CSV table of C-alpha atoms in Angstrom, one decimal:
chain,number,residue,atom,x,y,z
A,5,UNK,CA,164.4,145.5,51.9
A,6,UNK,CA,165.5,142.9,49.3
A,7,UNK,CA,168.2,144.2,47.0
A,8,UNK,CA,167.4,144.7,43.3
A,9,UNK,CA,169.8,142.0,42.2
A,10,UNK,CA,168.5,139.5,44.8
A,11,UNK,CA,164.9,140.4,43.9
A,12,UNK,CA,165.5,139.5,40.3
A,13,UNK,CA,167.0,136.1,41.2
A,14,UNK,CA,164.2,135.3,43.7
A,15,UNK,CA,161.5,136.3,41.2
A,16,UNK,CA,163.1,134.0,38.6
A,17,UNK,CA,163.6,131.1,40.9
A,18,UNK,CA,160.4,131.4,43.0
A,19,UNK,CA,158.4,129.0,40.8
A,20,UNK,CA,161.0,126.3,41.1
A,21,UNK,CA,161.5,126.8,44.9
A,22,UNK,CA,157.7,126.9,45.4
A,23,UNK,CA,157.2,123.7,43.5
A,24,UNK,CA,159.9,121.9,45.6
A,25,UNK,CA,159.2,123.7,48.9
A,26,UNK,CA,157.4,120.7,50.6
A,27,UNK,CA,160.3,118.4,49.6
A,28,UNK,CA,162.7,121.0,51.0
A,29,UNK,CA,160.9,121.3,54.3
A,30,UNK,CA,160.6,117.6,54.7
A,31,UNK,CA,164.3,117.1,54.2
A,32,UNK,CA,165.0,120.1,56.4
A,33,UNK,CA,163.1,118.7,59.4
A,34,UNK,CA,164.8,115.3,58.9
A,35,UNK,CA,168.2,116.9,59.1
A,36,UNK,CA,167.3,119.2,62.0
A,37,UNK,CA,165.8,116.5,64.2
A,38,UNK,CA,168.7,114.1,63.3
A,39,UNK,CA,171.2,116.7,64.5
A,40,UNK,CA,169.1,118.0,67.5
A,41,UNK,CA,166.5,115.3,68.5
A,42,UNK,CA,165.7,117.2,71.7
A,43,UNK,CA,164.0,119.9,69.5
A,44,UNK,CA,161.4,117.3,68.4
A,45,UNK,CA,161.1,115.9,71.9
A,46,UNK,CA,160.8,119.2,73.8
A,47,UNK,CA,160.0,122.1,71.4
A,48,UNK,CA,158.2,121.0,68.2
A,49,UNK,CA,154.7,119.5,68.3
A,50,UNK,CA,155.1,115.8,67.5
A,51,UNK,CA,151.5,115.5,66.5
A,52,UNK,CA,151.8,118.3,63.9
A,53,UNK,CA,155.0,116.8,62.6
A,54,UNK,CA,153.3,113.4,62.2
A,55,UNK,CA,150.4,115.0,60.4
A,56,UNK,CA,152.8,117.1,58.3
A,57,UNK,CA,150.9,120.3,59.0
A,58,UNK,CA,153.9,122.1,60.5
A,59,UNK,CA,155.9,121.3,57.4
A,60,UNK,CA,153.1,122.8,55.2
A,61,UNK,CA,153.0,125.9,57.4
A,62,UNK,CA,156.7,126.4,57.2
A,63,UNK,CA,156.8,125.9,53.4
A,64,UNK,CA,153.9,128.2,52.9
A,65,UNK,CA,155.3,131.0,55.1
A,66,UNK,CA,158.7,131.0,53.4
A,67,UNK,CA,157.1,131.1,50.0
A,68,UNK,CA,154.6,133.8,51.0
A,69,UNK,CA,157.4,135.9,52.6
A,70,UNK,CA,159.6,135.7,49.5
A,71,UNK,CA,156.6,136.5,47.2
A,72,UNK,CA,155.7,139.5,49.3
A,73,UNK,CA,159.2,140.9,49.1
A,74,UNK,CA,159.3,140.6,45.4
A,75,UNK,CA,155.8,142.1,44.9
A,76,UNK,CA,156.2,144.8,47.5
A,77,UNK,CA,159.9,145.7,47.6
A,78,UNK,CA,159.4,148.7,49.9
A,79,UNK,CA,157.2,147.0,52.4
A,80,UNK,CA,157.3,144.1,55.0
A,81,UNK,CA,154.5,141.6,55.7
A,82,UNK,CA,154.1,142.6,59.3
A,83,UNK,CA,150.9,140.6,59.9
A,84,UNK,CA,152.6,137.4,59.0
A,85,UNK,CA,155.8,138.3,61.0
A,86,UNK,CA,153.9,139.3,64.1
A,87,UNK,CA,151.8,136.2,64.1
A,88,UNK,CA,154.8,133.9,63.8
A,89,UNK,CA,156.8,135.9,66.4
A,90,UNK,CA,154.0,135.7,69.0
A,91,UNK,CA,153.9,131.9,68.5
A,92,UNK,CA,157.7,131.7,68.7
A,93,UNK,CA,157.7,133.8,71.9
A,94,UNK,CA,155.2,131.6,73.5
A,95,UNK,CA,157.6,128.7,72.9
A,96,UNK,CA,160.7,130.5,74.1
A,97,UNK,CA,162.4,130.5,70.7
A,98,UNK,CA,165.9,132.1,71.0
A,99,UNK,CA,167.9,134.2,68.6
A,100,UNK,CA,170.8,131.6,68.6
A,101,UNK,CA,168.5,129.0,67.1
A,102,UNK,CA,168.1,130.8,63.8
A,103,UNK,CA,171.6,130.0,62.5
A,104,UNK,CA,170.9,126.3,63.2
A,105,UNK,CA,167.7,126.5,61.2
A,106,UNK,CA,169.5,128.3,58.4
A,107,UNK,CA,172.2,125.7,58.1
A,108,UNK,CA,169.9,122.7,57.8
A,109,UNK,CA,167.4,124.6,55.6
A,110,UNK,CA,170.0,125.6,53.1
A,111,UNK,CA,171.5,122.1,53.0
A,112,UNK,CA,168.1,120.8,52.2
A,113,UNK,CA,167.6,123.4,49.5
A,114,UNK,CA,170.9,122.5,47.9
A,115,UNK,CA,170.2,118.7,48.0
A,116,UNK,CA,166.7,119.1,46.5
A,117,UNK,CA,167.4,121.6,43.8
A,118,UNK,CA,170.9,120.4,43.0
A,119,UNK,CA,172.8,122.3,40.3
A,120,UNK,CA,170.1,124.9,40.1
A,121,UNK,CA,171.4,126.4,43.3
A,122,UNK,CA,174.2,128.6,41.8
A,123,UNK,CA,176.1,131.0,44.1
A,124,UNK,CA,173.8,133.8,42.9
A,125,UNK,CA,170.7,131.8,43.8
A,126,UNK,CA,172.1,130.8,47.2
A,127,UNK,CA,173.0,134.4,48.0
A,128,UNK,CA,169.6,135.7,47.0
A,129,UNK,CA,167.7,133.2,49.1
A,130,UNK,CA,170.1,133.7,51.9
A,131,UNK,CA,169.1,137.3,51.9
A,132,UNK,CA,165.5,136.3,52.0
A,133,UNK,CA,166.1,134.1,55.0
A,134,UNK,CA,168.0,136.6,57.0
A,135,UNK,CA,165.5,139.4,56.3
A,136,UNK,CA,162.8,137.2,57.7
A,137,UNK,CA,164.9,135.8,60.6
A,138,UNK,CA,166.2,139.2,61.7
A,139,UNK,CA,162.7,140.7,61.6
A,140,UNK,CA,161.4,137.9,63.7
A,141,UNK,CA,164.3,138.1,66.2
A,142,UNK,CA,163.7,141.9,66.6
A,143,UNK,CA,159.9,141.3,67.2
A,144,UNK,CA,160.6,138.4,69.6
A,145,UNK,CA,163.1,140.5,71.5
A,146,UNK,CA,160.5,143.2,72.0
A,147,UNK,CA,157.9,140.7,73.0
A,148,UNK,CA,160.2,139.2,75.6
A,149,UNK,CA,161.1,142.6,77.0
A,150,UNK,CA,157.4,143.5,77.3
A,151,UNK,CA,157.0,140.5,79.6
A,152,UNK,CA,160.2,141.2,81.5
A,153,UNK,CA,162.0,138.1,80.4
A,154,UNK,CA,165.2,137.6,78.4
A,155,UNK,CA,166.6,134.9,76.1
A,156,UNK,CA,163.3,133.1,75.7
A,157,UNK,CA,163.0,132.4,79.5
A,158,UNK,CA,159.2,132.6,79.4
A,159,UNK,CA,158.3,129.7,81.7
A,160,UNK,CA,156.9,129.7,85.3
A,161,UNK,CA,155.3,127.1,87.5
A,162,UNK,CA,151.6,127.5,88.1
A,163,UNK,CA,149.3,125.7,90.5
A,164,UNK,CA,146.0,124.2,89.5
A,165,UNK,CA,143.5,125.6,92.0
A,166,UNK,CA,140.4,124.2,90.4
A,167,UNK,CA,139.4,121.8,87.6
A,168,UNK,CA,135.9,121.7,86.0
A,169,UNK,CA,134.5,119.3,83.6
A,170,UNK,CA,132.8,121.6,81.1
A,171,UNK,CA,131.7,118.8,78.7
A,172,UNK,CA,132.7,115.2,78.2
A,173,UNK,CA,135.6,116.4,76.0
A,174,UNK,CA,136.5,119.8,77.6
A,175,UNK,CA,138.0,120.4,81.0
A,176,UNK,CA,138.9,123.9,82.3
A,177,UNK,CA,141.8,124.6,84.7
A,178,UNK,CA,142.0,127.6,87.0
A,179,UNK,CA,145.7,128.5,87.6
A,180,UNK,CA,147.7,130.8,89.9
A,181,UNK,CA,151.5,131.4,90.0
A,182,UNK,CA,153.1,128.8,92.3
A,183,UNK,CA,155.7,131.4,93.4
A,184,UNK,CA,153.1,133.7,94.9
A,185,UNK,CA,154.0,136.6,92.6
A,186,UNK,CA,151.3,138.3,90.6
A,187,UNK,CA,150.2,136.8,87.3
A,188,UNK,CA,151.6,138.5,84.2
A,189,UNK,CA,149.1,140.8,82.5
A,190,UNK,CA,147.5,139.7,79.2
A,191,UNK,CA,145.2,141.1,76.6
A,192,UNK,CA,141.9,139.5,75.9
A,193,UNK,CA,142.3,137.0,73.1
A,194,UNK,CA,145.9,135.9,74.0
A,195,UNK,CA,147.1,132.4,74.8
A,196,UNK,CA,149.7,130.7,76.9
A,197,UNK,CA,151.8,127.7,76.2
A,198,UNK,CA,151.6,124.7,78.5
A,199,UNK,CA,154.5,122.2,78.7
A,200,UNK,CA,154.0,118.7,80.2
A,201,UNK,CA,156.4,115.8,80.7
A,202,UNK,CA,155.0,112.7,79.0
A,203,UNK,CA,155.6,109.0,79.9
A,204,UNK,CA,158.5,108.7,77.4
A,205,UNK,CA,160.2,111.8,78.9
A,206,UNK,CA,159.3,114.2,76.2
A,207,UNK,CA,158.3,117.7,77.3
A,208,UNK,CA,155.7,118.6,74.8
A,209,UNK,CA,154.1,122.1,74.4
A,210,UNK,CA,150.7,123.2,73.3
A,211,UNK,CA,149.0,126.6,73.3
A,212,UNK,CA,145.7,127.4,75.0
A,213,UNK,CA,143.7,130.6,75.0
A,214,UNK,CA,143.1,132.4,78.3
A,215,UNK,CA,139.3,132.5,79.0
A,216,UNK,CA,139.0,134.7,82.1
A,217,UNK,CA,139.0,138.4,82.7
A,218,UNK,CA,142.4,140.1,82.2
A,219,UNK,CA,141.8,141.8,85.5
A,220,UNK,CA,141.6,138.5,87.5
A,221,UNK,CA,144.4,137.4,89.8
A,222,UNK,CA,144.1,133.9,88.5
A,223,UNK,CA,144.2,132.6,84.9
A,224,UNK,CA,141.9,130.0,83.2
A,225,UNK,CA,142.3,127.7,80.2
A,226,UNK,CA,139.9,125.2,78.7
A,227,UNK,CA,141.4,122.1,77.1
A,228,UNK,CA,139.6,119.9,74.6
A,229,UNK,CA,140.7,116.3,74.4
A,230,UNK,CA,142.0,115.9,70.8
A,231,UNK,CA,141.0,112.6,69.3
A,232,UNK,CA,142.9,111.6,66.2
A,233,UNK,CA,141.0,111.0,63.0
A,234,UNK,CA,142.1,109.7,59.6
A,235,UNK,CA,145.1,107.9,61.0
A,236,UNK,CA,146.4,111.0,62.9
A,237,UNK,CA,147.4,110.4,66.6
A,238,UNK,CA,145.4,111.6,69.6
A,239,UNK,CA,146.6,114.8,71.2
A,240,UNK,CA,149.4,113.9,73.6
A,241,UNK,CA,149.2,117.0,75.8
A,242,UNK,CA,145.4,117.3,75.9
A,243,UNK,CA,145.2,113.6,76.8
A,244,UNK,CA,147.8,114.1,79.6
A,245,UNK,CA,146.0,117.1,81.0
A,246,UNK,CA,142.6,115.3,81.0
A,247,UNK,CA,144.0,112.1,82.4
A,248,UNK,CA,146.6,113.2,85.0
A,249,UNK,CA,146.2,116.8,86.1
A,250,UNK,CA,144.0,117.6,89.1
A,251,UNK,CA,143.6,120.4,91.7
A,252,UNK,CA,146.9,120.9,93.6
A,253,UNK,CA,149.1,119.8,90.7
A,254,UNK,CA,151.6,122.2,89.0
A,255,UNK,CA,152.0,123.1,85.3
A,256,UNK,CA,154.8,124.8,83.4
A,257,UNK,CA,153.1,127.7,81.7
A,258,UNK,CA,154.5,130.5,79.5
A,259,UNK,CA,154.0,134.2,79.6
A,260,UNK,CA,150.9,135.2,77.5
A,261,UNK,CA,151.3,136.0,73.8
A,262,UNK,CA,149.1,136.3,70.7
A,263,UNK,CA,148.1,139.0,68.2
A,264,UNK,CA,144.3,138.4,68.2
A,265,UNK,CA,143.4,141.1,70.7
A,266,UNK,CA,140.6,143.6,71.0
A,267,UNK,CA,141.4,147.1,69.9
A,268,UNK,CA,140.3,149.9,72.1
A,269,UNK,CA,137.2,151.9,71.2
A,270,UNK,CA,133.5,151.5,70.9
A,271,UNK,CA,133.3,150.1,67.4
A,272,UNK,CA,130.6,147.5,66.7
A,273,UNK,CA,132.0,144.0,67.1
A,274,UNK,CA,131.4,140.5,65.8
A,275,UNK,CA,132.8,137.6,67.9
A,276,UNK,CA,132.5,134.4,65.8
A,277,UNK,CA,133.7,131.0,67.0
A,278,UNK,CA,133.2,127.3,66.5
A,279,UNK,CA,133.9,124.4,68.9
A,280,UNK,CA,136.7,125.2,71.4
A,281,UNK,CA,137.4,128.4,69.4
A,282,UNK,CA,135.0,130.0,71.9
A,283,UNK,CA,137.8,130.4,74.4
A,284,UNK,CA,139.4,133.7,73.3
A,285,UNK,CA,136.0,135.1,72.7
A,286,UNK,CA,135.0,134.5,76.3
A,287,UNK,CA,138.0,136.6,77.5
A,288,UNK,CA,137.0,139.3,75.0
A,289,UNK,CA,133.5,139.3,76.4
A,290,UNK,CA,134.9,139.5,79.9
A,291,UNK,CA,136.8,142.5,79.0
A,292,UNK,CA,133.9,144.2,77.2
A,293,UNK,CA,131.7,143.6,80.3
A,294,UNK,CA,134.4,145.0,82.6
A,295,UNK,CA,134.9,148.1,80.5
A,296,UNK,CA,131.2,148.7,79.9
A,297,UNK,CA,131.4,148.5,76.1
A,298,UNK,CA,128.4,150.5,74.8
A,299,UNK,CA,128.6,149.5,71.1
A,300,UNK,CA,126.8,146.7,69.4
A,301,UNK,CA,128.3,143.2,69.9
A,302,UNK,CA,127.2,140.3,67.8
A,303,UNK,CA,128.1,136.9,69.2
A,304,UNK,CA,128.1,133.9,66.8
A,305,UNK,CA,129.0,130.3,67.7
A,306,UNK,CA,128.7,126.9,66.0
A,307,UNK,CA,128.9,123.5,67.7
A,308,UNK,CA,127.7,120.0,67.5
A,309,UNK,CA,125.0,120.4,70.2
A,310,UNK,CA,124.3,122.5,73.3
A,311,UNK,CA,125.9,119.8,75.4
A,312,UNK,CA,129.1,120.0,73.4
A,313,UNK,CA,129.2,123.8,73.6
A,314,UNK,CA,131.9,124.3,76.2
A,315,UNK,CA,131.4,127.2,78.6
A,316,UNK,CA,128.0,127.8,77.1
A,317,UNK,CA,126.5,129.3,80.3
A,318,UNK,CA,129.4,131.9,80.4
A,319,UNK,CA,128.9,132.6,76.7
A,320,UNK,CA,125.2,133.4,77.3
A,321,UNK,CA,125.7,135.2,80.6
A,322,UNK,CA,128.4,137.5,79.5
A,323,UNK,CA,126.5,138.4,76.3
A,324,UNK,CA,123.5,139.3,78.3
A,325,UNK,CA,125.5,141.7,80.5
A,326,UNK,CA,126.3,143.9,77.5
A,327,UNK,CA,123.7,146.6,76.7
A,328,UNK,CA,123.7,146.1,72.9
A,329,UNK,CA,124.8,142.5,72.4
A,330,UNK,CA,123.0,139.6,70.8
A,331,UNK,CA,123.9,135.9,70.6
A,332,UNK,CA,123.3,133.5,67.7
A,333,UNK,CA,124.1,129.9,68.2
A,334,UNK,CA,124.1,127.2,65.5
A,335,UNK,CA,124.1,123.4,66.3
A,336,UNK,CA,124.3,120.4,64.1
A,337,UNK,CA,121.8,118.6,66.4
A,338,UNK,CA,118.4,119.3,64.8
A,339,UNK,CA,116.7,118.9,68.2
A,340,UNK,CA,118.7,121.6,69.9
A,341,UNK,CA,116.0,124.3,69.8
A,342,UNK,CA,118.5,126.7,68.2
A,343,UNK,CA,119.5,127.3,64.6
A,344,UNK,CA,120.7,124.2,62.9
A,345,UNK,CA,123.4,123.5,60.3
A,346,UNK,CA,126.3,125.8,59.4
A,347,UNK,CA,126.6,129.4,60.4
A,348,UNK,CA,124.6,131.6,58.0
A,349,UNK,CA,124.9,135.4,58.6
A,350,UNK,CA,122.4,136.3,55.9
A,351,UNK,CA,119.7,137.4,58.4
A,352,UNK,CA,122.2,138.6,61.1
A,353,UNK,CA,122.3,142.4,61.0
A,354,UNK,CA,125.8,144.0,61.3
A,355,UNK,CA,126.5,147.7,61.8
A,356,UNK,CA,128.7,149.7,59.4
A,357,UNK,CA,132.3,149.6,60.6
A,358,UNK,CA,132.0,146.2,62.4
A,359,UNK,CA,135.3,144.7,63.5
A,360,UNK,CA,135.2,140.9,63.3
A,361,UNK,CA,137.2,138.4,65.4
A,362,UNK,CA,137.1,134.7,64.3
A,363,UNK,CA,138.4,131.5,66.0
A,364,UNK,CA,137.7,127.9,65.0
A,365,UNK,CA,138.5,125.4,62.3
A,366,UNK,CA,139.8,126.7,59.0
A,367,UNK,CA,136.7,125.8,57.0
A,368,UNK,CA,134.5,127.6,59.5
A,369,UNK,CA,136.6,130.8,59.4
A,370,UNK,CA,136.9,130.8,55.6
A,371,UNK,CA,133.2,130.5,55.3
A,372,UNK,CA,132.4,133.2,57.8
A,373,UNK,CA,135.1,135.5,56.4
A,374,UNK,CA,133.5,135.1,52.9
A,375,UNK,CA,130.1,136.0,54.3
A,376,UNK,CA,131.4,139.0,56.1
A,377,UNK,CA,133.1,140.3,53.0
A,378,UNK,CA,129.8,139.8,51.1
A,379,UNK,CA,128.0,141.9,53.9
A,380,UNK,CA,130.5,144.8,53.4
A,381,UNK,CA,132.9,144.2,56.3
A,382,UNK,CA,136.3,145.4,55.3
A,383,UNK,CA,139.0,142.7,54.9
A,384,UNK,CA,141.3,144.7,57.2
A,385,UNK,CA,138.7,144.5,60.0
A,386,UNK,CA,138.5,140.7,60.0
A,387,UNK,CA,140.9,139.1,62.4
A,388,UNK,CA,141.4,135.5,63.3
A,389,UNK,CA,143.2,132.9,65.5
A,390,UNK,CA,144.2,129.4,64.4
A,391,UNK,CA,144.8,126.6,66.9
A,392,UNK,CA,147.8,124.8,65.5
A,393,UNK,CA,150.0,125.6,62.4
A,394,UNK,CA,148.6,128.6,60.6
A,395,UNK,CA,148.0,127.1,57.1
A,396,UNK,CA,145.6,129.9,56.3
A,397,UNK,CA,148.2,132.6,56.8
A,398,UNK,CA,150.7,130.6,54.8
A,399,UNK,CA,148.3,130.3,51.9
A,400,UNK,CA,147.0,133.9,52.0
């Protein structure tokens, strides 16, 4: 992996780079979007850029990758790389875009760190960048090949065949390929990207988990209207889908990607979600029902109230179809008739060897992960999905 000489330089300069990494990424994005404004308009999430979360995720992933190379010189952080590559593939990121990122990123590094960037330092961090970039390019090339596409051409037109208002904030959309060809296969837990053209001409992209059975001929997504808080803007794409998209309309949808997927076998499972994080869990339940999973399945969900729990009837019905499954719902509404407050697994029995799958806000997943570790679940058996920039992975 990283050469010994470069490893020594990276180890020595990592504190300085880490301290300045957010300044570096801010300047990088400024340069990138000034040179290629269409990338902010049609590829990057403008909401995440405004909230600065994408910058935090990039900064954290670069620092985490470099740290891993230094601390584990004969290994590669494949969990991080696979997660990033799946997200890139869902966006149609191409190999020829990596040199563009390299140029603006290293200009930003030189400007922020100044004379500290000697030729030796530049060469060492250049090696770090291309180790990460080439690994991602290889994984993304494989992911594209698995879907039968090349060069990041992941997009197809899909027709909305039904729309259902699940809650006041969540609408589900049933989709089928507009060209009449079969829908691409997917694994339960994966997501698709949806690209819509907004009023200002921008073609913004967001990811949504597939909620239906992998064996179905149609595909389903559930979209929560994102309302900005603390000065952050409302969700542009979710607002557009809720306001404008109806049965008979068409959407531009990517091939399915995502690394939060059920592993084969009869191991005991925990499917824990909060809010709209229930969506990948529903696809997993659909698969478990279809395959007749005989092992124990513990379903955990947290929400504001039963009325805010999107697809609640499906959540309950699918759980009831499994021979050894139990559901535990927590609601903030004290009059819900269910458990109230935050999820507490103290009295929830879990079998030895449980594999856990989590999806929801970061505070929820951190809390549940901590409880699972306390109950003896192995860290390697706890898997998660984040909607938006993966700040948890970057900080791990």
